Amino acid sequence: MPQLVFQHKELPDPYRWILPGSKSLSHRYIIAQKLYAPDCLLNNLSSSTDTQALLKAIEQPERVHFEDGATPLRFFIALAAALSWNSTLDAGPRLRQRPIQDLIHCLGLSPLTQFPYTVEGALAPRSLWEVSTSESSQYLSAILLIAPFVHGQGNPCQVRYPAEFPSKPYADMTLKVLEEFGIQQQQNGDILTLTWTHTKAPTQISIEPDWSSAAFAYNICLALNSVHIELPGLRKHSWQGDSQIQGIYDHLGIASSETPDGLTIFPRKDHRFTPQAILNLSQMPDSVPALACAYAFKNESVCLEGIENLVFKESNRIEALMHNFSALGIEHSYQNGSMCIAGSSHARQPHASIETFQDHRIAMAFALFAVRQPLNLSETQSVNKSFPHFWAGLKDLNFDWK
């Protein structure tokens, strides 16, 4: 079991941390490029295994294995149906447990009873696409991406979905991407009309760095409490919903300063603790592990609400957080979609064992505790799913393995 330790020696200041391209944006641009602008060049695509899996699936669509990538699987099913591909798909153990039936039903495909699963048949235009968003906003994003293509240029299509739902910023991001590819949009109540216009398609797009990954850079900045971290290319005002973490980390004492090159984050010397916070994180669920660990590390009380859908992620993240908080002696409770973390903890052990549950965000979220005590991690490879160079960045900042 690898042990993560922190070496107390001079730190590089400032430290320039290159984040991967946004995984969420990469997946949406890849699908939009395939359907609407095949010659468009995509720069700074995410280097994550999820993104590589989606690219490989599009190159070799006949038989595809998605080990643990829910987004690539969901988006690819919609793409394969739109392009009338006959694709046989398989998935790893955890991915087989994650929800997808509502998307398959919306697409009108044969029900998924077991893996391997074959996508076959052609999608036809329909009067109305109706999408459930209760389990995942990715179902809606998948339909938004392919519906204008199915209807063809100049032909409007209508999609009905609720006005408010968890992770709505991800669907809003999808619409922003479609707008770049000439998809005209008109909202009327709960019905959105999309039309693939004859607008000239983009020839080149540069994908901004990943705000979901940036949360872990904020955590390390908070733990070190002395270093300026430069995040080149990161935009303060971003389509990515997780950019909202800036205000939350400001509450925790980490400031965000826009520069011509991107963003610099650093500890605020004037920071003062405030009473217990209540945060509804239903619109940025990917940031929950990082934020939960940040509050726990600072010994600040917080209640994180709207997180019930975390049970559907790469692990049951609610159970994963509670398991590891218990290992670290951090007081916490969970009830009805709300996790409360007390601003106190029990006596720390000389070292602690962190079970990642093969979940990239759990592994990265708990890394900041190595500043206080050695951490035995159950594995380290899961970070490749979203932030392959995460451990290399930590090594530059005096973290190391034993």
CSV table of C-alpha atoms in Angstrom, one decimal:
chain,number,residue,atom,x,y,z
A,1,MET,CA,0.0,0.0,0.0
A,2,PRO,CA,1.7,3.3,-1.1
A,3,GLN,CA,2.3,5.8,1.6
A,4,LEU,CA,2.0,9.5,0.8
A,5,VAL,CA,4.1,11.8,3.0
A,6,PHE,CA,4.9,15.5,3.1
A,7,GLN,CA,8.5,16.7,3.4
A,8,HIS,CA,8.8,20.0,5.4
A,9,LYS,CA,11.4,21.9,3.3
A,10,GLU,CA,11.4,25.0,1.2
A,11,LEU,CA,8.5,25.1,-1.3
A,12,PRO,CA,8.6,26.6,-4.8
A,13,ASP,CA,6.7,29.9,-4.8
A,14,PRO,CA,5.0,30.6,-7.1
A,15,TYR,CA,4.3,27.1,-8.4
A,16,ARG,CA,3.0,26.8,-12.0
A,17,TRP,CA,0.5,23.9,-12.2
A,18,ILE,CA,-0.7,22.8,-15.6
A,19,LEU,CA,-4.2,21.5,-15.4
A,20,PRO,CA,-5.6,19.0,-17.9
A,21,GLY,CA,-8.1,20.2,-20.5
A,22,SER,CA,-11.7,20.1,-19.2
A,23,LYS,CA,-13.0,16.6,-19.4
A,24,SER,CA,-16.6,17.7,-19.6
A,25,LEU,CA,-15.9,20.2,-22.4
A,26,SER,CA,-13.7,17.7,-24.2
A,27,HIS,CA,-16.5,15.1,-24.4
A,28,ARG,CA,-19.0,17.5,-25.6
A,29,TYR,CA,-16.7,19.0,-28.3
A,30,ILE,CA,-15.7,15.5,-29.5
A,31,ILE,CA,-19.4,14.6,-30.1
A,32,ALA,CA,-20.2,18.0,-31.7
A,33,GLN,CA,-17.1,17.8,-33.9
A,34,LYS,CA,-18.1,14.3,-35.2
A,35,LEU,CA,-21.6,15.3,-36.0
A,36,TYR,CA,-21.4,19.0,-37.1
A,37,ALA,CA,-17.8,19.9,-38.1
A,38,PRO,CA,-15.5,16.8,-38.8
A,39,ASP,CA,-12.7,19.1,-39.9
A,40,CYS,CA,-12.7,21.2,-36.8
A,41,LEU,CA,-9.4,21.0,-34.9
A,42,LEU,CA,-9.8,20.5,-31.1
A,43,ASN,CA,-6.8,21.7,-29.1
A,44,ASN,CA,-6.0,20.9,-25.4
A,45,LEU,CA,-8.3,17.9,-25.2
A,46,SER,CA,-8.3,16.2,-21.8
A,47,SER,CA,-5.6,13.6,-21.3
A,48,SER,CA,-7.8,11.6,-19.1
A,49,THR,CA,-8.5,7.9,-19.7
A,50,ASP,CA,-12.2,8.8,-20.0
A,51,THR,CA,-11.5,11.1,-23.0
A,52,GLN,CA,-9.1,8.6,-24.6
A,53,ALA,CA,-11.8,5.9,-24.3
A,54,LEU,CA,-14.3,8.0,-26.1
A,55,LEU,CA,-11.9,8.9,-28.9
A,56,LYS,CA,-10.9,5.2,-29.3
A,57,ALA,CA,-14.6,4.2,-29.4
A,58,ILE,CA,-15.3,6.6,-32.2
A,59,GLU,CA,-12.3,5.3,-34.2
A,60,GLN,CA,-13.3,1.7,-33.7
A,61,PRO,CA,-17.0,1.6,-32.9
A,62,GLU,CA,-17.8,-2.0,-33.7
A,63,ARG,CA,-16.8,-3.4,-30.3
A,64,VAL,CA,-16.1,-1.1,-27.4
A,65,HIS,CA,-15.2,-1.7,-23.8
A,66,PHE,CA,-15.8,1.2,-21.4
A,67,GLU,CA,-14.1,0.2,-18.1
A,68,ASP,CA,-15.4,2.9,-15.8
A,69,GLY,CA,-16.3,5.9,-17.9
A,70,ALA,CA,-20.0,6.7,-17.5
A,71,THR,CA,-19.9,9.9,-19.6
A,72,PRO,CA,-18.1,8.3,-22.6
A,73,LEU,CA,-20.5,5.3,-22.5
A,74,ARG,CA,-23.7,7.5,-22.3
A,75,PHE,CA,-22.5,10.0,-25.0
A,76,PHE,CA,-21.3,7.2,-27.3
A,77,ILE,CA,-24.6,5.3,-27.1
A,78,ALA,CA,-26.4,8.4,-28.3
A,79,LEU,CA,-23.8,9.1,-31.0
A,80,ALA,CA,-23.9,5.5,-32.2
A,81,ALA,CA,-27.7,5.6,-32.4
A,82,ALA,CA,-27.6,8.9,-34.3
A,83,LEU,CA,-25.1,7.6,-36.8
A,84,SER,CA,-26.8,4.2,-37.2
A,85,TRP,CA,-23.7,2.4,-36.1
A,86,ASN,CA,-24.0,-1.3,-35.0
A,87,SER,CA,-21.9,-1.2,-31.9
A,88,THR,CA,-21.5,-3.8,-29.2
A,89,LEU,CA,-20.6,-2.3,-25.8
A,90,ASP,CA,-19.2,-3.7,-22.6
A,91,ALA,CA,-18.4,-2.2,-19.2
A,92,GLY,CA,-16.4,-2.7,-16.1
A,93,PRO,CA,-18.1,-4.0,-12.8
A,94,ARG,CA,-18.9,-0.6,-11.3
A,95,LEU,CA,-20.0,1.0,-14.6
A,96,ARG,CA,-22.5,-1.8,-15.0
A,97,GLN,CA,-24.1,-0.7,-11.8
A,98,ARG,CA,-24.5,2.9,-12.8
A,99,PRO,CA,-27.8,4.2,-14.2
A,100,ILE,CA,-28.4,4.4,-18.0
A,101,GLN,CA,-31.8,2.9,-18.7
A,102,ASP,CA,-33.6,6.3,-18.9
A,103,LEU,CA,-31.3,7.4,-21.7
A,104,ILE,CA,-31.8,4.2,-23.6
A,105,HIS,CA,-35.5,4.5,-23.2
A,106,CYS,CA,-35.4,8.2,-24.4
A,107,LEU,CA,-33.4,7.1,-27.5
A,108,GLY,CA,-36.0,4.4,-28.2
A,109,LEU,CA,-33.4,1.6,-28.2
A,110,SER,CA,-33.8,-2.0,-27.0
A,111,PRO,CA,-33.8,-2.2,-23.2
A,112,LEU,CA,-30.5,-3.0,-21.6
A,113,THR,CA,-30.8,-6.2,-19.7
A,114,GLN,CA,-27.2,-7.1,-19.5
A,115,PHE,CA,-23.7,-6.4,-20.9
A,116,PRO,CA,-22.4,-6.8,-23.6
A,117,TYR,CA,-25.1,-4.5,-25.1
A,118,THR,CA,-25.6,-3.8,-28.8
A,119,VAL,CA,-26.7,-0.5,-30.2
A,120,GLU,CA,-28.5,-1.0,-33.5
A,121,GLY,CA,-31.1,0.6,-35.6
A,122,ALA,CA,-31.5,4.2,-36.9
A,123,LEU,CA,-32.9,7.1,-35.0
A,124,ALA,CA,-35.7,9.0,-36.8
A,125,PRO,CA,-36.9,12.6,-36.2
A,126,ARG,CA,-39.7,12.8,-33.7
A,127,SER,CA,-42.1,15.5,-32.7
A,128,LEU,CA,-40.7,15.8,-29.2
A,129,TRP,CA,-37.8,14.4,-27.3
A,130,GLU,CA,-38.6,14.0,-23.6
A,131,VAL,CA,-35.7,13.5,-21.2
A,132,SER,CA,-35.5,12.5,-17.5
A,133,THR,CA,-32.9,14.4,-15.5
A,134,SER,CA,-33.5,12.8,-12.1
A,135,GLU,CA,-30.5,10.5,-12.2
A,136,SER,CA,-28.1,12.3,-14.4
A,137,SER,CA,-28.0,15.5,-16.4
A,138,GLN,CA,-25.8,13.6,-18.9
A,139,TYR,CA,-28.9,12.0,-20.4
A,140,LEU,CA,-30.1,15.5,-21.4
A,141,SER,CA,-26.7,16.5,-22.7
A,142,ALA,CA,-26.5,13.4,-24.8
A,143,ILE,CA,-29.9,14.1,-26.4
A,144,LEU,CA,-29.1,17.8,-26.9
A,145,LEU,CA,-25.9,16.9,-28.7
A,146,ILE,CA,-27.5,14.5,-31.2
A,147,ALA,CA,-31.1,15.6,-31.8
A,148,PRO,CA,-30.3,18.5,-34.2
A,149,PHE,CA,-28.2,16.1,-36.3
A,150,VAL,CA,-31.0,13.5,-36.4
A,151,HIS,CA,-33.5,16.1,-37.7
A,152,GLY,CA,-31.0,17.5,-40.2
A,153,GLN,CA,-29.9,21.1,-41.2
A,154,GLY,CA,-32.7,23.6,-41.2
A,155,ASN,CA,-35.2,21.3,-39.4
A,156,PRO,CA,-36.1,22.3,-35.9
A,157,CYS,CA,-36.4,19.7,-33.1
A,158,GLN,CA,-38.0,20.1,-29.7
A,159,VAL,CA,-36.7,18.8,-26.4
A,160,ARG,CA,-38.7,18.9,-23.2
A,161,TYR,CA,-37.0,18.8,-19.8
A,162,PRO,CA,-37.5,20.4,-16.3
A,163,ALA,CA,-36.5,24.0,-15.6
A,164,GLU,CA,-34.4,23.0,-12.6
A,165,PHE,CA,-32.5,19.8,-11.9
A,166,PRO,CA,-29.2,18.6,-10.4
A,167,SER,CA,-26.1,19.5,-12.3
A,168,LYS,CA,-27.9,21.9,-14.6
A,169,PRO,CA,-24.7,23.8,-15.4
A,170,TYR,CA,-23.5,20.8,-17.3
A,171,ALA,CA,-26.5,20.9,-19.6
A,172,ASP,CA,-26.0,24.7,-20.0
A,173,MET,CA,-22.4,24.0,-21.0
A,174,THR,CA,-23.7,21.6,-23.6
A,175,LEU,CA,-25.9,24.3,-25.1
A,176,LYS,CA,-22.9,26.7,-25.2
A,177,VAL,CA,-20.9,24.1,-27.1
A,178,LEU,CA,-23.8,23.6,-29.6
A,179,GLU,CA,-24.1,27.3,-30.1
A,180,GLU,CA,-20.5,27.3,-31.4
A,181,PHE,CA,-21.4,24.7,-34.0
A,182,GLY,CA,-24.3,26.8,-35.4
A,183,ILE,CA,-27.2,25.2,-33.4
A,184,GLN,CA,-29.8,27.9,-32.9
A,185,GLN,CA,-31.8,27.7,-29.6
A,186,GLN,CA,-35.1,29.0,-28.5
A,187,GLN,CA,-36.6,28.3,-25.0
A,188,ASN,CA,-40.4,28.4,-24.4
A,189,GLY,CA,-41.2,27.1,-20.9
A,190,ASP,CA,-40.0,23.6,-20.5
A,191,ILE,CA,-39.5,23.1,-24.3
A,192,LEU,CA,-36.3,24.0,-26.1
A,193,THR,CA,-36.3,24.2,-29.8
A,194,LEU,CA,-33.0,23.5,-31.5
A,195,THR,CA,-32.2,24.1,-35.2
A,196,TRP,CA,-28.9,23.1,-37.0
A,197,THR,CA,-28.4,26.2,-39.1
A,198,HIS,CA,-26.2,26.7,-42.1
A,199,THR,CA,-23.8,28.9,-40.1
A,200,LYS,CA,-20.1,28.3,-41.0
A,201,ALA,CA,-18.7,25.7,-38.7
A,202,PRO,CA,-15.6,26.5,-36.5
A,203,THR,CA,-12.3,25.4,-37.9
A,204,GLN,CA,-10.4,25.3,-34.5
A,205,ILE,CA,-11.4,25.3,-30.9
A,206,SER,CA,-9.1,25.5,-27.8
A,207,ILE,CA,-10.5,23.8,-24.7
A,208,GLU,CA,-10.0,25.5,-21.4
A,209,PRO,CA,-8.4,23.7,-18.4
A,210,ASP,CA,-10.6,21.7,-16.1
A,211,TRP,CA,-12.3,23.4,-13.2
A,212,SER,CA,-13.2,20.1,-11.5
A,213,SER,CA,-9.4,19.3,-11.3
A,214,ALA,CA,-8.7,22.9,-10.2
A,215,ALA,CA,-10.5,22.1,-6.9
A,216,PHE,CA,-7.7,19.8,-5.9
A,217,ALA,CA,-5.1,22.5,-6.6
A,218,TYR,CA,-7.2,24.8,-4.3
A,219,ASN,CA,-7.1,22.0,-1.6
A,220,ILE,CA,-3.3,21.8,-1.8
A,221,CYS,CA,-2.9,25.6,-1.7
A,222,LEU,CA,-5.1,25.6,1.4
A,223,ALA,CA,-3.1,22.8,3.1
A,224,LEU,CA,0.3,24.4,2.4
A,225,ASN,CA,-1.0,27.8,3.4
A,226,SER,CA,2.0,29.7,2.0
A,227,VAL,CA,2.3,29.1,-1.7
A,228,HIS,CA,1.0,31.0,-4.7
A,229,ILE,CA,-0.2,28.5,-7.3
A,230,GLU,CA,-0.5,29.6,-10.9
A,231,LEU,CA,-3.1,27.9,-13.1
A,232,PRO,CA,-2.4,28.9,-16.7
A,233,GLY,CA,-5.4,29.1,-19.0
A,234,LEU,CA,-8.0,28.8,-16.3
A,235,ARG,CA,-10.8,31.3,-16.7
A,236,LYS,CA,-12.4,33.1,-13.7
A,237,HIS,CA,-15.7,33.4,-15.7
A,238,SER,CA,-16.2,30.0,-17.2
A,239,TRP,CA,-19.0,27.8,-18.7
A,240,GLN,CA,-17.9,25.1,-16.3
A,241,GLY,CA,-20.2,25.0,-13.3
A,242,ASP,CA,-17.4,24.0,-10.9
A,243,SER,CA,-15.9,27.5,-11.4
A,244,GLN,CA,-18.3,28.4,-8.6
A,245,ILE,CA,-15.8,27.0,-6.1
A,246,GLN,CA,-13.9,30.3,-6.2
A,247,GLY,CA,-16.4,31.9,-3.7
A,248,ILE,CA,-16.4,28.8,-1.4
A,249,TYR,CA,-12.6,28.7,-1.2
A,250,ASP,CA,-12.5,32.4,-0.6
A,251,HIS,CA,-14.6,31.7,2.5
A,252,LEU,CA,-11.9,29.1,3.4
A,253,GLY,CA,-9.1,31.6,3.0
A,254,ILE,CA,-7.9,31.0,-0.6
A,255,ALA,CA,-8.1,33.9,-2.9
A,256,SER,CA,-8.4,33.7,-6.7
A,257,SER,CA,-6.7,36.4,-8.8
A,258,GLU,CA,-7.2,36.7,-12.6
A,259,THR,CA,-4.0,37.3,-14.6
A,260,PRO,CA,-3.3,37.7,-18.3
A,261,ASP,CA,-2.1,34.1,-18.2
A,262,GLY,CA,-4.9,32.5,-16.3
A,263,LEU,CA,-5.6,32.4,-12.6
A,264,THR,CA,-3.4,32.6,-9.5
A,265,ILE,CA,-4.6,31.2,-6.1
A,266,PHE,CA,-3.0,32.0,-2.8
A,267,PRO,CA,-3.8,32.1,1.0
A,268,ARG,CA,-5.5,35.3,2.2
A,269,LYS,CA,-3.7,36.7,5.2
A,270,ASP,CA,-6.8,38.6,6.4
A,271,HIS,CA,-9.0,35.4,6.5
A,272,ARG,CA,-11.2,35.0,9.6
A,273,PHE,CA,-13.4,32.1,10.4
A,274,THR,CA,-17.1,32.5,10.1
A,275,PRO,CA,-20.0,30.5,11.6
A,276,GLN,CA,-21.1,27.2,10.2
A,277,ALA,CA,-21.9,27.3,6.5
A,278,ILE,CA,-24.7,25.5,4.6
A,279,LEU,CA,-23.8,24.8,1.0
A,280,ASN,CA,-26.1,23.4,-1.6
A,281,LEU,CA,-23.8,21.6,-4.0
A,282,SER,CA,-26.5,20.0,-6.3
A,283,GLN,CA,-25.2,22.0,-9.2
A,284,MET,CA,-21.5,21.0,-8.8
A,285,PRO,CA,-21.4,17.4,-7.5
A,286,ASP,CA,-17.9,16.7,-8.8
A,287,SER,CA,-16.5,19.3,-6.4
A,288,VAL,CA,-18.1,17.7,-3.3
A,289,PRO,CA,-15.2,15.4,-2.3
A,290,ALA,CA,-12.7,18.2,-2.6
A,291,LEU,CA,-14.9,20.7,-0.7
A,292,ALA,CA,-15.8,18.2,2.0
A,293,CYS,CA,-12.1,17.5,2.7
A,294,ALA,CA,-11.2,21.2,2.6
A,295,TYR,CA,-13.7,22.0,5.3
A,296,ALA,CA,-12.6,19.0,7.3
A,297,PHE,CA,-9.0,19.9,7.0
A,298,LYS,CA,-9.7,23.5,8.2
A,299,ASN,CA,-11.8,22.2,11.1
A,300,GLU,CA,-14.7,24.4,9.9
A,301,SER,CA,-18.2,23.2,10.4
A,302,VAL,CA,-20.3,22.8,7.2
A,303,CYS,CA,-23.4,21.1,5.9
A,304,LEU,CA,-23.3,20.0,2.3
A,305,GLU,CA,-26.7,19.6,0.9
A,306,GLY,CA,-28.1,18.3,-2.4
A,307,ILE,CA,-25.5,15.5,-2.7
A,308,GLU,CA,-27.8,12.4,-2.8
A,309,ASN,CA,-26.9,11.6,-6.4
A,310,LEU,CA,-23.3,10.9,-5.3
A,311,VAL,CA,-24.3,7.3,-4.7
A,312,PHE,CA,-24.3,6.9,-8.6
A,313,LYS,CA,-20.7,8.1,-9.2
A,314,GLU,CA,-17.5,6.0,-9.7
A,315,SER,CA,-18.0,4.9,-6.1
A,316,ASN,CA,-20.8,5.6,-3.7
A,317,ARG,CA,-19.0,8.8,-2.7
A,318,ILE,CA,-21.2,9.4,0.3
A,319,GLU,CA,-20.0,6.1,1.8
A,320,ALA,CA,-16.5,6.7,0.6
A,321,LEU,CA,-16.3,10.1,2.3
A,322,MET,CA,-17.8,8.8,5.6
A,323,HIS,CA,-15.5,5.8,5.6
A,324,ASN,CA,-12.4,7.9,5.3
A,325,PHE,CA,-13.5,10.6,7.6
A,326,SER,CA,-13.9,7.9,10.3
A,327,ALA,CA,-10.4,6.7,9.6
A,328,LEU,CA,-9.1,10.2,10.1
A,329,GLY,CA,-11.2,10.8,13.3
A,330,ILE,CA,-13.3,13.6,11.7
A,331,GLU,CA,-16.8,14.0,13.1
A,332,HIS,CA,-19.5,13.8,10.5
A,333,SER,CA,-23.1,12.7,9.8
A,334,TYR,CA,-25.3,12.1,6.8
A,335,GLN,CA,-29.1,12.2,6.5
A,336,ASN,CA,-31.5,12.9,3.6
A,337,GLY,CA,-29.0,14.1,1.0
A,338,SER,CA,-27.1,16.3,3.5
A,339,MET,CA,-23.6,15.7,5.0
A,340,CYS,CA,-22.6,17.7,8.0
A,341,ILE,CA,-18.9,17.9,9.1
A,342,ALA,CA,-18.1,19.1,12.6
A,343,GLY,CA,-15.5,21.7,13.1
A,344,SER,CA,-13.5,19.4,15.4
A,345,SER,CA,-11.8,16.1,15.1
A,346,HIS,CA,-10.5,13.3,17.4
A,347,ALA,CA,-6.9,12.8,18.2
A,348,ARG,CA,-4.9,12.0,15.0
A,349,GLN,CA,-3.2,8.7,14.5
A,350,PRO,CA,0.5,8.5,13.5
A,351,HIS,CA,-0.8,7.6,10.0
A,352,ALA,CA,-4.1,6.8,8.4
A,353,SER,CA,-5.3,4.4,5.7
A,354,ILE,CA,-7.4,5.9,2.9
A,355,GLU,CA,-9.6,3.6,0.9
A,356,THR,CA,-10.1,5.3,-2.5
A,357,PHE,CA,-12.7,2.8,-3.7
A,358,GLN,CA,-11.0,3.1,-7.1
A,359,ASP,CA,-12.5,6.6,-7.4
A,360,HIS,CA,-10.2,9.3,-8.7
A,361,ARG,CA,-11.9,12.2,-6.9
A,362,ILE,CA,-11.7,10.4,-3.5
A,363,ALA,CA,-8.0,9.7,-4.0
A,364,MET,CA,-7.2,13.3,-4.8
A,365,ALA,CA,-9.6,14.8,-2.3
A,366,PHE,CA,-7.9,13.2,0.7
A,367,ALA,CA,-4.3,13.9,-0.4
A,368,LEU,CA,-4.2,17.2,1.4
A,369,PHE,CA,-4.2,15.4,4.8
A,370,ALA,CA,-0.7,14.1,4.1
A,371,VAL,CA,0.5,17.6,5.1
A,372,ARG,CA,-0.4,16.6,8.7
A,373,GLN,CA,0.2,12.8,8.7
A,374,PRO,CA,1.4,10.0,6.4
A,375,LEU,CA,-1.4,8.5,4.4
A,376,ASN,CA,-1.6,4.9,3.2
A,377,LEU,CA,-3.6,4.9,0.0
A,378,SER,CA,-5.3,1.8,-1.3
A,379,GLU,CA,-4.3,2.7,-4.8
A,380,THR,CA,-3.0,5.6,-6.9
A,381,GLN,CA,-3.9,4.8,-10.5
A,382,SER,CA,-7.5,6.0,-10.5
A,383,VAL,CA,-6.5,9.6,-10.9
A,384,ASN,CA,-5.7,8.8,-14.6
A,385,LYS,CA,-9.5,9.0,-15.1
A,386,SER,CA,-9.4,12.8,-14.9
A,387,PHE,CA,-6.1,14.3,-13.8
A,388,PRO,CA,-3.2,12.0,-14.9
A,389,HIS,CA,-0.4,14.3,-13.7
A,390,PHE,CA,-1.9,15.0,-10.2
A,391,TRP,CA,0.7,13.1,-8.3
A,392,ALA,CA,3.6,14.7,-10.3
A,393,GLY,CA,2.3,18.1,-9.2
A,394,LEU,CA,2.2,17.0,-5.6
A,395,LYS,CA,5.8,15.7,-5.9
A,396,ASP,CA,6.9,19.2,-7.1
A,397,LEU,CA,5.3,20.6,-3.9
A,398,ASN,CA,7.3,18.3,-1.5
A,399,PHE,CA,4.9,15.4,-1.3
A,400,ASP,CA,6.5,12.0,-1.9
A,401,TRP,CA,5.9,8.3,-1.7
A,402,LYS,CA,7.4,5.8,0.7
